[in-house]
Short mmCIF file of N, CA and C in Angstrom, two decimals:
data_model
loop_
_atom_site.label_atom_id
_atom_site.label_comp_id
_atom_site.label_asym_id
_atom_site.label_seq_id
_atom_site.Cartn_x
_atom_site.Cartn_y
_atom_site.Cartn_z
N MET A 280 -21.45 9.40 -15.95
CA MET A 280 -20.13 9.68 -15.78
C MET A 280 -19.86 9.88 -14.31
N HIS A 281 -18.62 9.40 -13.68
CA HIS A 281 -18.37 9.63 -12.45
C HIS A 281 -17.96 10.98 -11.93
N PRO A 282 -18.18 11.44 -10.90
CA PRO A 282 -18.03 12.85 -10.63
C PRO A 282 -16.53 13.37 -10.66
N HIS A 283 -15.52 12.49 -10.40
CA HIS A 283 -14.24 12.89 -10.41
C HIS A 283 -13.46 12.60 -11.79
N ALA A 284 -14.50 12.28 -12.68
CA ALA A 284 -13.90 11.86 -14.11
C ALA A 284 -13.00 12.74 -14.76
N ASN A 285 -13.21 14.00 -14.50
CA ASN A 285 -12.45 15.06 -15.31
C ASN A 285 -11.43 15.91 -14.25
N ALA A 286 -11.35 15.41 -13.10
CA ALA A 286 -10.57 15.95 -12.05
C ALA A 286 -9.11 16.13 -12.65
N PRO A 287 -8.30 17.24 -12.36
CA PRO A 287 -6.91 17.54 -12.85
C PRO A 287 -6.00 16.30 -12.06
N ARG A 288 -4.96 15.98 -12.82
CA ARG A 288 -4.15 14.85 -12.41
C ARG A 288 -3.19 15.50 -11.20
N ALA A 289 -2.79 14.54 -10.18
CA ALA A 289 -1.86 15.12 -9.25
C ALA A 289 -0.61 15.67 -9.55
N SER A 290 -0.23 16.72 -8.90
CA SER A 290 1.23 16.87 -9.12
C SER A 290 2.28 16.16 -8.46
N LEU A 291 3.51 16.25 -8.74
CA LEU A 291 4.64 15.63 -8.21
C LEU A 291 4.61 15.89 -6.73
N LYS A 292 4.39 17.32 -6.30
CA LYS A 292 4.49 17.69 -5.11
C LYS A 292 3.59 17.03 -4.06
N ARG A 293 2.49 16.89 -4.39
CA ARG A 293 1.40 16.26 -3.91
C ARG A 293 1.54 14.73 -3.77
N ARG A 294 2.18 14.01 -4.75
CA ARG A 294 2.42 12.72 -4.94
C ARG A 294 3.29 12.30 -3.71
N LEU A 295 4.28 13.19 -3.70
CA LEU A 295 5.57 12.93 -2.73
C LEU A 295 5.21 13.15 -1.26
N ALA A 296 4.29 14.11 -1.04
CA ALA A 296 3.74 14.42 0.24
C ALA A 296 2.97 13.33 0.72
N THR A 297 2.15 12.92 -0.11
CA THR A 297 1.23 11.72 0.10
C THR A 297 2.09 10.37 0.30
N LEU A 298 3.24 10.19 -0.41
CA LEU A 298 4.15 8.94 -0.14
C LEU A 298 4.72 9.02 1.33
N LEU A 299 4.98 10.33 1.63
CA LEU A 299 5.79 10.36 3.02
C LEU A 299 4.59 9.81 4.05
N TYR A 300 3.58 10.55 4.00
CA TYR A 300 2.32 10.14 5.08
C TYR A 300 2.05 8.68 4.92
N ASP A 301 1.88 7.99 3.53
CA ASP A 301 1.49 6.54 3.49
C ASP A 301 2.73 5.79 3.85
N SER A 302 4.02 6.15 3.69
CA SER A 302 4.95 5.40 4.08
C SER A 302 5.03 5.13 5.67
N LEU A 303 4.86 6.33 6.47
CA LEU A 303 4.59 6.02 7.73
C LEU A 303 3.39 5.09 8.32
N LEU A 304 2.39 4.98 7.61
CA LEU A 304 1.32 4.21 7.75
C LEU A 304 1.66 2.72 7.45
N GLY A 305 2.47 2.66 6.31
CA GLY A 305 2.89 1.39 5.65
C GLY A 305 3.70 0.93 6.78
N LEU A 306 4.40 1.48 7.41
CA LEU A 306 5.59 0.98 8.36
C LEU A 306 4.83 0.31 9.74
N ALA A 307 3.77 1.23 9.97
CA ALA A 307 3.01 0.65 11.05
C ALA A 307 2.37 -0.73 10.91
N VAL A 308 1.77 -0.75 9.59
CA VAL A 308 1.07 -1.86 9.20
C VAL A 308 2.02 -3.07 9.09
N TYR A 309 3.26 -2.78 8.56
CA TYR A 309 4.36 -3.71 8.57
C TYR A 309 4.61 -4.28 9.95
N MET A 310 4.93 -3.42 10.81
CA MET A 310 5.26 -3.88 12.34
C MET A 310 4.26 -4.63 12.85
N ALA A 311 2.80 -4.06 12.66
CA ALA A 311 1.69 -4.87 13.20
C ALA A 311 1.63 -6.39 12.69
N PHE A 312 1.98 -6.26 11.34
CA PHE A 312 1.86 -7.94 10.82
C PHE A 312 3.11 -8.68 11.25
N GLY A 313 4.09 -7.95 11.43
CA GLY A 313 5.40 -8.71 12.15
C GLY A 313 4.96 -9.24 13.45
N ALA A 314 4.34 -8.33 14.43
CA ALA A 314 3.93 -8.78 15.72
C ALA A 314 3.02 -10.03 15.64
N VAL A 315 2.15 -9.82 14.62
CA VAL A 315 1.17 -10.91 14.72
C VAL A 315 1.85 -12.27 14.39
N PHE A 316 2.67 -12.19 13.22
CA PHE A 316 3.61 -13.15 12.90
C PHE A 316 4.31 -13.96 13.85
N PHE A 317 4.92 -13.04 14.66
CA PHE A 317 5.88 -13.61 15.87
C PHE A 317 4.97 -14.01 16.93
N MET A 318 3.91 -13.59 17.20
CA MET A 318 3.03 -14.10 18.38
C MET A 318 2.68 -15.60 17.86
N VAL A 319 2.12 -15.72 16.66
CA VAL A 319 1.69 -17.12 16.27
C VAL A 319 2.96 -18.04 16.03
N PHE A 320 3.96 -17.59 15.72
CA PHE A 320 5.25 -18.31 15.56
C PHE A 320 5.89 -18.83 16.97
N GLY A 321 5.60 -17.72 17.88
CA GLY A 321 6.06 -18.17 19.38
C GLY A 321 5.39 -19.21 19.74
N ALA A 322 3.84 -18.92 19.58
CA ALA A 322 2.99 -20.18 20.16
C ALA A 322 3.18 -21.45 19.63
N LEU A 323 3.45 -21.38 18.09
CA LEU A 323 3.70 -22.62 17.67
C LEU A 323 4.94 -23.37 18.05
N VAL A 324 5.95 -22.46 18.42
CA VAL A 324 7.27 -22.96 19.15
C VAL A 324 7.05 -23.62 20.48
N SER A 325 6.16 -22.75 21.27
CA SER A 325 5.99 -23.22 22.82
C SER A 325 5.10 -24.32 22.82
N GLN A 326 4.45 -24.66 21.84
CA GLN A 326 3.44 -26.04 21.64
C GLN A 326 4.30 -27.17 20.96
N GLY A 327 5.54 -26.84 20.84
CA GLY A 327 6.23 -27.99 20.23
C GLY A 327 5.74 -28.34 18.57
N ILE A 328 4.85 -27.49 18.15
CA ILE A 328 4.30 -27.88 16.71
C ILE A 328 5.71 -27.40 15.72
N ILE A 329 6.40 -26.51 16.05
CA ILE A 329 7.71 -26.12 15.30
C ILE A 329 8.77 -26.61 16.16
N SER A 330 9.64 -27.39 15.61
CA SER A 330 10.72 -28.28 16.06
C SER A 330 11.61 -27.36 16.87
N ASN A 331 11.84 -27.62 18.12
CA ASN A 331 13.06 -26.82 18.84
C ASN A 331 13.80 -27.82 19.86
N PRO A 332 14.65 -28.60 19.07
CA PRO A 332 15.40 -29.47 19.97
C PRO A 332 16.49 -28.95 20.75
N GLU A 333 16.77 -27.72 20.77
CA GLU A 333 18.06 -27.10 21.50
C GLU A 333 17.44 -26.17 22.42
N GLN A 334 16.09 -26.15 22.60
CA GLN A 334 15.17 -25.17 23.49
C GLN A 334 15.75 -23.92 23.26
N GLN A 335 15.84 -23.37 22.14
CA GLN A 335 16.19 -21.93 21.88
C GLN A 335 14.90 -21.17 21.92
N HIS A 336 15.02 -19.75 22.16
CA HIS A 336 14.01 -18.86 22.07
C HIS A 336 13.47 -18.66 20.81
N ALA A 337 12.06 -18.37 20.63
CA ALA A 337 11.56 -18.27 19.44
C ALA A 337 12.19 -17.50 18.28
N ILE A 338 12.63 -16.20 18.57
CA ILE A 338 13.56 -15.31 17.87
C ILE A 338 14.68 -15.84 17.32
N ASP A 339 15.35 -16.57 18.12
CA ASP A 339 16.68 -17.30 17.51
C ASP A 339 16.37 -18.26 16.58
N ILE A 340 15.31 -19.12 16.68
CA ILE A 340 14.83 -19.99 15.68
C ILE A 340 14.47 -19.26 14.37
N LEU A 341 13.67 -18.36 14.45
CA LEU A 341 13.49 -17.36 13.42
C LEU A 341 14.46 -16.67 12.41
N GLN A 342 15.35 -16.32 13.35
CA GLN A 342 16.48 -15.74 12.73
C GLN A 342 17.66 -16.66 12.10
N SER A 343 17.68 -18.01 12.60
CA SER A 343 18.63 -18.88 12.03
C SER A 343 18.01 -19.54 10.85
N SER A 344 16.71 -19.45 10.64
CA SER A 344 16.15 -20.28 9.40
C SER A 344 15.83 -19.29 8.51
N THR A 345 16.37 -19.41 7.31
CA THR A 345 16.01 -18.63 5.93
C THR A 345 14.64 -18.92 5.52
N GLY A 346 14.13 -19.89 5.77
CA GLY A 346 12.81 -20.23 5.32
C GLY A 346 11.82 -19.57 6.18
N TRP A 347 12.05 -19.38 7.64
CA TRP A 347 11.25 -18.76 8.58
C TRP A 347 11.37 -17.15 8.43
N THR A 348 12.65 -16.70 8.09
CA THR A 348 12.76 -15.34 8.10
C THR A 348 11.95 -15.06 6.49
N LEU A 349 11.89 -15.65 5.56
CA LEU A 349 11.34 -15.29 4.36
C LEU A 349 9.95 -15.41 4.66
N ALA A 350 9.23 -16.45 5.26
CA ALA A 350 8.04 -16.39 5.57
C ALA A 350 7.58 -15.09 6.29
N ASN A 351 8.42 -14.54 7.44
CA ASN A 351 7.97 -13.63 8.17
C ASN A 351 7.77 -12.32 7.23
N GLU A 352 9.08 -12.00 6.20
CA GLU A 352 8.88 -10.82 5.60
C GLU A 352 7.91 -11.06 4.72
N GLY A 353 7.65 -12.02 4.02
CA GLY A 353 6.57 -12.24 2.95
C GLY A 353 5.31 -11.94 3.60
N PHE A 354 5.08 -12.52 4.80
CA PHE A 354 3.69 -12.01 5.53
C PHE A 354 3.55 -10.53 5.80
N LYS A 355 4.74 -9.96 6.17
CA LYS A 355 4.51 -8.60 6.49
C LYS A 355 4.14 -7.64 5.32
N TRP A 356 4.97 -7.99 3.90
CA TRP A 356 4.73 -7.32 2.81
C TRP A 356 3.52 -7.33 2.38
N ALA A 357 2.98 -8.72 2.66
CA ALA A 357 1.51 -8.91 2.01
C ALA A 357 0.55 -8.28 2.77
N GLY A 358 0.87 -8.19 3.89
CA GLY A 358 0.10 -7.21 4.88
C GLY A 358 -0.10 -5.79 4.27
N VAL A 359 1.07 -5.29 4.12
CA VAL A 359 0.99 -3.87 3.49
C VAL A 359 0.42 -3.73 2.22
N MET A 360 0.75 -4.94 1.46
CA MET A 360 0.05 -4.67 0.12
C MET A 360 -1.44 -4.81 0.13
N LEU A 361 -1.90 -5.67 0.90
CA LEU A 361 -3.35 -5.82 1.10
C LEU A 361 -4.00 -4.67 1.85
N PHE A 362 -3.37 -3.91 2.65
CA PHE A 362 -3.57 -2.85 3.32
C PHE A 362 -4.16 -1.72 2.31
N PHE A 363 -3.19 -1.24 1.51
CA PHE A 363 -3.06 -0.34 0.49
C PHE A 363 -4.22 -0.58 -0.65
N SER A 364 -4.16 -1.92 -0.95
CA SER A 364 -4.96 -2.46 -1.99
C SER A 364 -6.49 -1.99 -1.53
N TYR A 365 -6.56 -2.59 -0.44
CA TYR A 365 -8.05 -2.34 0.13
C TYR A 365 -8.47 -1.30 0.08
N PHE A 366 -7.85 -0.21 0.67
CA PHE A 366 -8.25 1.17 0.47
C PHE A 366 -8.50 1.68 -0.81
N TRP A 367 -7.52 1.26 -1.54
CA TRP A 367 -7.67 1.97 -3.06
C TRP A 367 -8.88 1.24 -3.89
N GLN A 368 -9.09 0.04 -3.74
CA GLN A 368 -10.38 -0.54 -4.27
C GLN A 368 -11.66 -0.18 -3.46
N LYS A 369 -11.63 0.23 -2.22
CA LYS A 369 -12.69 0.41 -1.55
C LYS A 369 -13.21 1.86 -1.64
N SER A 370 -12.33 2.73 -1.61
CA SER A 370 -12.66 4.34 -1.80
C SER A 370 -11.52 5.19 -2.52
N GLY A 371 -10.61 4.56 -3.13
CA GLY A 371 -9.62 5.35 -4.03
C GLY A 371 -8.67 6.26 -3.22
N GLN A 372 -8.86 6.03 -1.73
CA GLN A 372 -7.89 6.86 -1.06
C GLN A 372 -7.31 6.24 0.24
N THR A 373 -6.12 6.44 0.63
CA THR A 373 -5.63 6.04 1.87
C THR A 373 -5.67 7.28 2.70
N ILE A 374 -5.18 7.07 3.92
CA ILE A 374 -5.18 8.20 4.71
C ILE A 374 -4.51 9.39 4.48
N GLY A 375 -2.94 9.16 3.86
CA GLY A 375 -2.21 10.01 3.26
C GLY A 375 -2.88 10.87 2.06
N MET A 376 -3.62 10.03 1.14
CA MET A 376 -4.50 10.49 0.05
C MET A 376 -5.48 11.53 0.55
N ARG A 377 -5.99 11.11 1.37
CA ARG A 377 -7.07 12.05 2.05
C ARG A 377 -6.63 13.15 2.49
N ALA A 378 -5.60 13.26 3.14
CA ALA A 378 -5.13 14.52 3.71
C ALA A 378 -4.37 15.58 2.63
N TRP A 379 -4.16 14.92 1.64
CA TRP A 379 -3.55 15.68 0.51
C TRP A 379 -4.58 15.73 -0.86
N ARG A 380 -5.90 15.38 -0.46
CA ARG A 380 -6.84 15.49 -1.54
C ARG A 380 -6.72 14.57 -2.76
N LEU A 381 -5.98 13.56 -2.66
CA LEU A 381 -5.70 12.66 -3.93
C LEU A 381 -6.70 11.53 -4.03
N LYS A 382 -7.02 11.12 -5.04
CA LYS A 382 -7.82 9.88 -5.19
C LYS A 382 -7.23 9.02 -6.44
N LEU A 383 -7.15 7.80 -6.21
CA LEU A 383 -6.68 6.89 -7.20
C LEU A 383 -7.91 6.27 -7.72
N GLN A 384 -8.08 6.17 -9.35
CA GLN A 384 -9.10 5.81 -10.03
C GLN A 384 -8.69 5.35 -11.32
N ASN A 385 -10.03 4.80 -11.95
CA ASN A 385 -9.63 4.64 -13.27
C ASN A 385 -9.98 5.75 -14.15
N ILE A 386 -9.46 5.86 -15.29
CA ILE A 386 -9.39 7.06 -16.31
C ILE A 386 -10.97 7.63 -16.15
N ASP A 387 -12.02 6.74 -16.38
CA ASP A 387 -13.42 7.16 -16.07
C ASP A 387 -13.90 7.61 -14.85
N GLY A 388 -13.09 7.62 -13.98
CA GLY A 388 -13.41 7.99 -12.58
C GLY A 388 -13.94 6.78 -11.51
N SER A 389 -14.03 5.62 -12.18
CA SER A 389 -14.48 4.67 -11.15
C SER A 389 -13.43 4.25 -10.54
N LEU A 390 -13.90 3.39 -9.45
CA LEU A 390 -12.60 2.85 -8.37
C LEU A 390 -12.01 1.59 -9.14
N ILE A 391 -10.90 1.30 -8.54
CA ILE A 391 -10.08 0.49 -9.34
C ILE A 391 -10.16 -1.16 -8.81
N SER A 392 -9.87 -1.95 -9.36
CA SER A 392 -10.10 -3.31 -9.05
C SER A 392 -8.73 -3.91 -8.25
N TRP A 393 -9.12 -5.08 -7.55
CA TRP A 393 -7.91 -5.73 -6.92
C TRP A 393 -6.92 -5.93 -7.86
N HIS A 394 -7.12 -6.51 -9.02
CA HIS A 394 -6.11 -6.71 -9.94
C HIS A 394 -5.28 -5.46 -10.20
N GLN A 395 -5.86 -4.47 -10.60
CA GLN A 395 -5.17 -3.12 -10.61
C GLN A 395 -4.29 -2.58 -9.73
N ALA A 396 -4.97 -2.85 -8.44
CA ALA A 396 -4.12 -2.59 -7.35
C ALA A 396 -2.83 -3.35 -7.13
N LEU A 397 -2.89 -4.43 -7.43
CA LEU A 397 -1.90 -5.43 -7.12
C LEU A 397 -0.70 -5.15 -8.13
N ILE A 398 -1.33 -4.87 -9.81
CA ILE A 398 -0.27 -4.41 -10.62
C ILE A 398 0.52 -3.04 -10.25
N ARG A 399 -0.22 -2.14 -9.64
CA ARG A 399 0.20 -0.97 -9.27
C ARG A 399 1.28 -1.02 -8.00
N ILE A 400 1.12 -1.91 -7.07
CA ILE A 400 1.84 -2.04 -6.13
C ILE A 400 3.22 -2.97 -6.44
N ILE A 401 3.04 -3.72 -7.32
CA ILE A 401 4.09 -4.73 -7.78
C ILE A 401 4.97 -3.57 -8.54
N THR A 402 4.51 -2.61 -9.34
CA THR A 402 5.46 -1.88 -10.18
C THR A 402 5.67 -0.64 -9.68
N SER A 403 5.26 -0.47 -8.35
CA SER A 403 5.55 1.11 -7.94
C SER A 403 6.96 1.38 -7.40
N GLY A 404 7.80 0.33 -7.21
CA GLY A 404 9.09 0.56 -6.77
C GLY A 404 8.96 1.51 -5.53
N CYS A 405 8.19 0.95 -4.28
CA CYS A 405 8.16 1.74 -3.13
C CYS A 405 7.80 3.05 -3.23
N GLY A 406 6.93 3.57 -4.17
CA GLY A 406 6.63 4.92 -4.51
C GLY A 406 7.56 5.60 -5.39
N LEU A 407 8.87 5.29 -5.62
CA LEU A 407 9.92 5.86 -6.40
C LEU A 407 9.44 5.95 -8.06
N MET A 408 8.53 5.32 -8.33
CA MET A 408 7.97 5.21 -9.65
C MET A 408 7.26 6.50 -9.99
N ALA A 409 6.83 7.08 -8.78
CA ALA A 409 6.08 8.44 -9.13
C ALA A 409 6.99 9.50 -9.52
N LEU A 410 8.10 9.41 -9.62
CA LEU A 410 9.27 10.19 -10.18
C LEU A 410 9.23 10.22 -11.68
N THR A 411 8.55 9.13 -12.21
CA THR A 411 8.49 9.04 -13.75
C THR A 411 7.63 9.86 -14.30
N MET A 412 6.60 10.44 -13.55
CA MET A 412 5.57 11.34 -14.15
C MET A 412 6.04 12.47 -14.73
N VAL A 413 7.32 13.10 -14.30
CA VAL A 413 8.05 14.20 -14.81
C VAL A 413 8.26 14.20 -16.22
N PHE A 414 8.42 12.88 -16.72
CA PHE A 414 8.81 12.63 -18.15
C PHE A 414 7.49 12.41 -19.05
N SER A 415 6.22 12.59 -18.33
CA SER A 415 5.23 12.24 -18.93
C SER A 415 4.58 13.39 -19.14
N ASP A 416 3.85 13.46 -20.78
CA ASP A 416 3.01 14.68 -20.87
C ASP A 416 1.65 14.60 -20.00
N ASP A 417 1.24 13.47 -19.93
CA ASP A 417 -0.20 13.52 -19.47
C ASP A 417 -0.31 13.39 -17.90
N LYS A 418 1.01 13.50 -17.13
CA LYS A 418 1.16 13.56 -15.79
C LYS A 418 0.69 12.19 -14.93
N ARG A 419 0.93 11.27 -15.87
CA ARG A 419 0.85 9.82 -15.33
C ARG A 419 2.01 9.22 -15.09
N SER A 420 2.50 8.37 -14.01
CA SER A 420 3.57 7.84 -14.05
C SER A 420 3.61 6.39 -14.58
N LEU A 421 4.64 5.77 -14.47
CA LEU A 421 4.75 4.42 -15.37
C LEU A 421 3.76 3.60 -14.63
N HIS A 422 3.67 3.42 -13.28
CA HIS A 422 2.79 2.36 -12.54
C HIS A 422 1.26 2.85 -13.01
N ASP A 423 0.87 4.21 -13.09
CA ASP A 423 -0.33 4.67 -13.45
C ASP A 423 -0.58 3.97 -14.79
N LYS A 424 0.20 4.14 -15.66
CA LYS A 424 0.05 3.54 -17.12
C LYS A 424 -0.41 2.17 -17.11
N TRP A 425 0.89 1.30 -16.52
CA TRP A 425 0.67 0.03 -16.35
C TRP A 425 -0.50 -0.91 -15.78
N SER A 426 -1.15 -0.13 -14.79
CA SER A 426 -2.27 -0.47 -14.02
C SER A 426 -3.58 0.29 -14.67
N HIS A 427 -3.36 1.07 -15.44
CA HIS A 427 -4.56 1.68 -16.30
C HIS A 427 -5.26 2.66 -15.27
N THR A 428 -4.56 3.48 -14.49
CA THR A 428 -5.21 4.15 -13.49
C THR A 428 -4.52 5.57 -13.41
N GLU A 429 -5.19 6.47 -12.82
CA GLU A 429 -4.76 7.96 -12.66
C GLU A 429 -4.90 8.34 -11.10
N LEU A 430 -4.14 9.22 -10.76
CA LEU A 430 -4.08 9.75 -9.65
C LEU A 430 -4.44 11.32 -9.92
N VAL A 431 -5.54 11.71 -9.38
CA VAL A 431 -6.24 12.90 -9.46
C VAL A 431 -6.19 13.57 -8.04
N GLU A 432 -6.35 15.06 -8.47
CA GLU A 432 -6.49 15.99 -7.24
C GLU A 432 -7.77 16.47 -7.10
N LEU A 433 -8.40 16.29 -6.06
CA LEU A 433 -9.95 16.73 -5.61
C LEU A 433 -9.74 18.27 -5.01
N SER A 434 -10.80 18.81 -5.35
CA SER A 434 -11.06 20.22 -4.78
C SER A 434 -11.37 20.05 -3.36
N ILE A 435 -11.36 21.07 -2.60
CA ILE A 435 -11.74 20.94 -1.15
C ILE A 435 -13.04 20.46 -1.04
N GLU A 436 -14.01 20.86 -1.81
CA GLU A 436 -15.32 20.63 -1.84
C GLU A 436 -15.78 18.91 -2.04
N GLN A 437 -15.03 18.78 -3.19
CA GLN A 437 -14.94 17.24 -3.52
C GLN A 437 -14.59 16.24 -2.40
N ASN A 438 -13.35 16.68 -2.01
CA ASN A 438 -12.95 15.78 -0.81
C ASN A 438 -13.91 15.80 0.45
N ARG A 439 -14.19 17.06 0.83
CA ARG A 439 -15.28 16.99 1.86
C ARG A 439 -16.52 16.21 1.62
N ALA A 440 -17.07 16.21 0.36
CA ALA A 440 -17.99 15.42 0.25
C ALA A 440 -17.94 13.98 0.11
N ARG A 441 -16.53 13.54 -0.17
CA ARG A 441 -16.40 12.11 -0.14
C ARG A 441 -16.20 11.68 1.14
N LEU A 442 -15.71 12.65 2.05
CA LEU A 442 -15.48 12.24 3.59
C LEU A 442 -16.85 12.33 4.35
N GLY A 443 -18.08 12.97 3.74
CA GLY A 443 -19.23 13.11 4.31
C GLY A 443 -19.39 14.26 5.27
N GLN A 444 -18.40 15.36 5.10
CA GLN A 444 -18.34 16.53 5.91
C GLN A 444 -19.16 17.63 5.37
#
């Protein structure tokens, strides 16, 4: 049995506090992936790989093309999804979750899979799905149930042990 298998499920207050922390982190990741996309896009335009007959600036080409705009947004959101999924399946905790002593895990306490992380992200509604836990007897939100996961609250000692302190 995993050491956190019987940990109490996280309260709504802690979930929302974690959501606030991790939203700021997600925004930074979103912006970083946007910068990477624009650097690559700008290089492709300047090298003539992306057509630019009117000698427009790369940002003008990007904004005037629905396809490139969708590619840009898709790349940024994929980066955010990859970022959170990586931490969830690697340790069960993001930076915000560590600060608020929460851990995402399977019901048996084991770490979640990439597949579960993807289901959780797609069904999370940018975190608003956490509010559905108020209507649940077992303190699990809908995206917890759909991904067969739970968000638990660790004691100070358990969190320190996980962080190696």
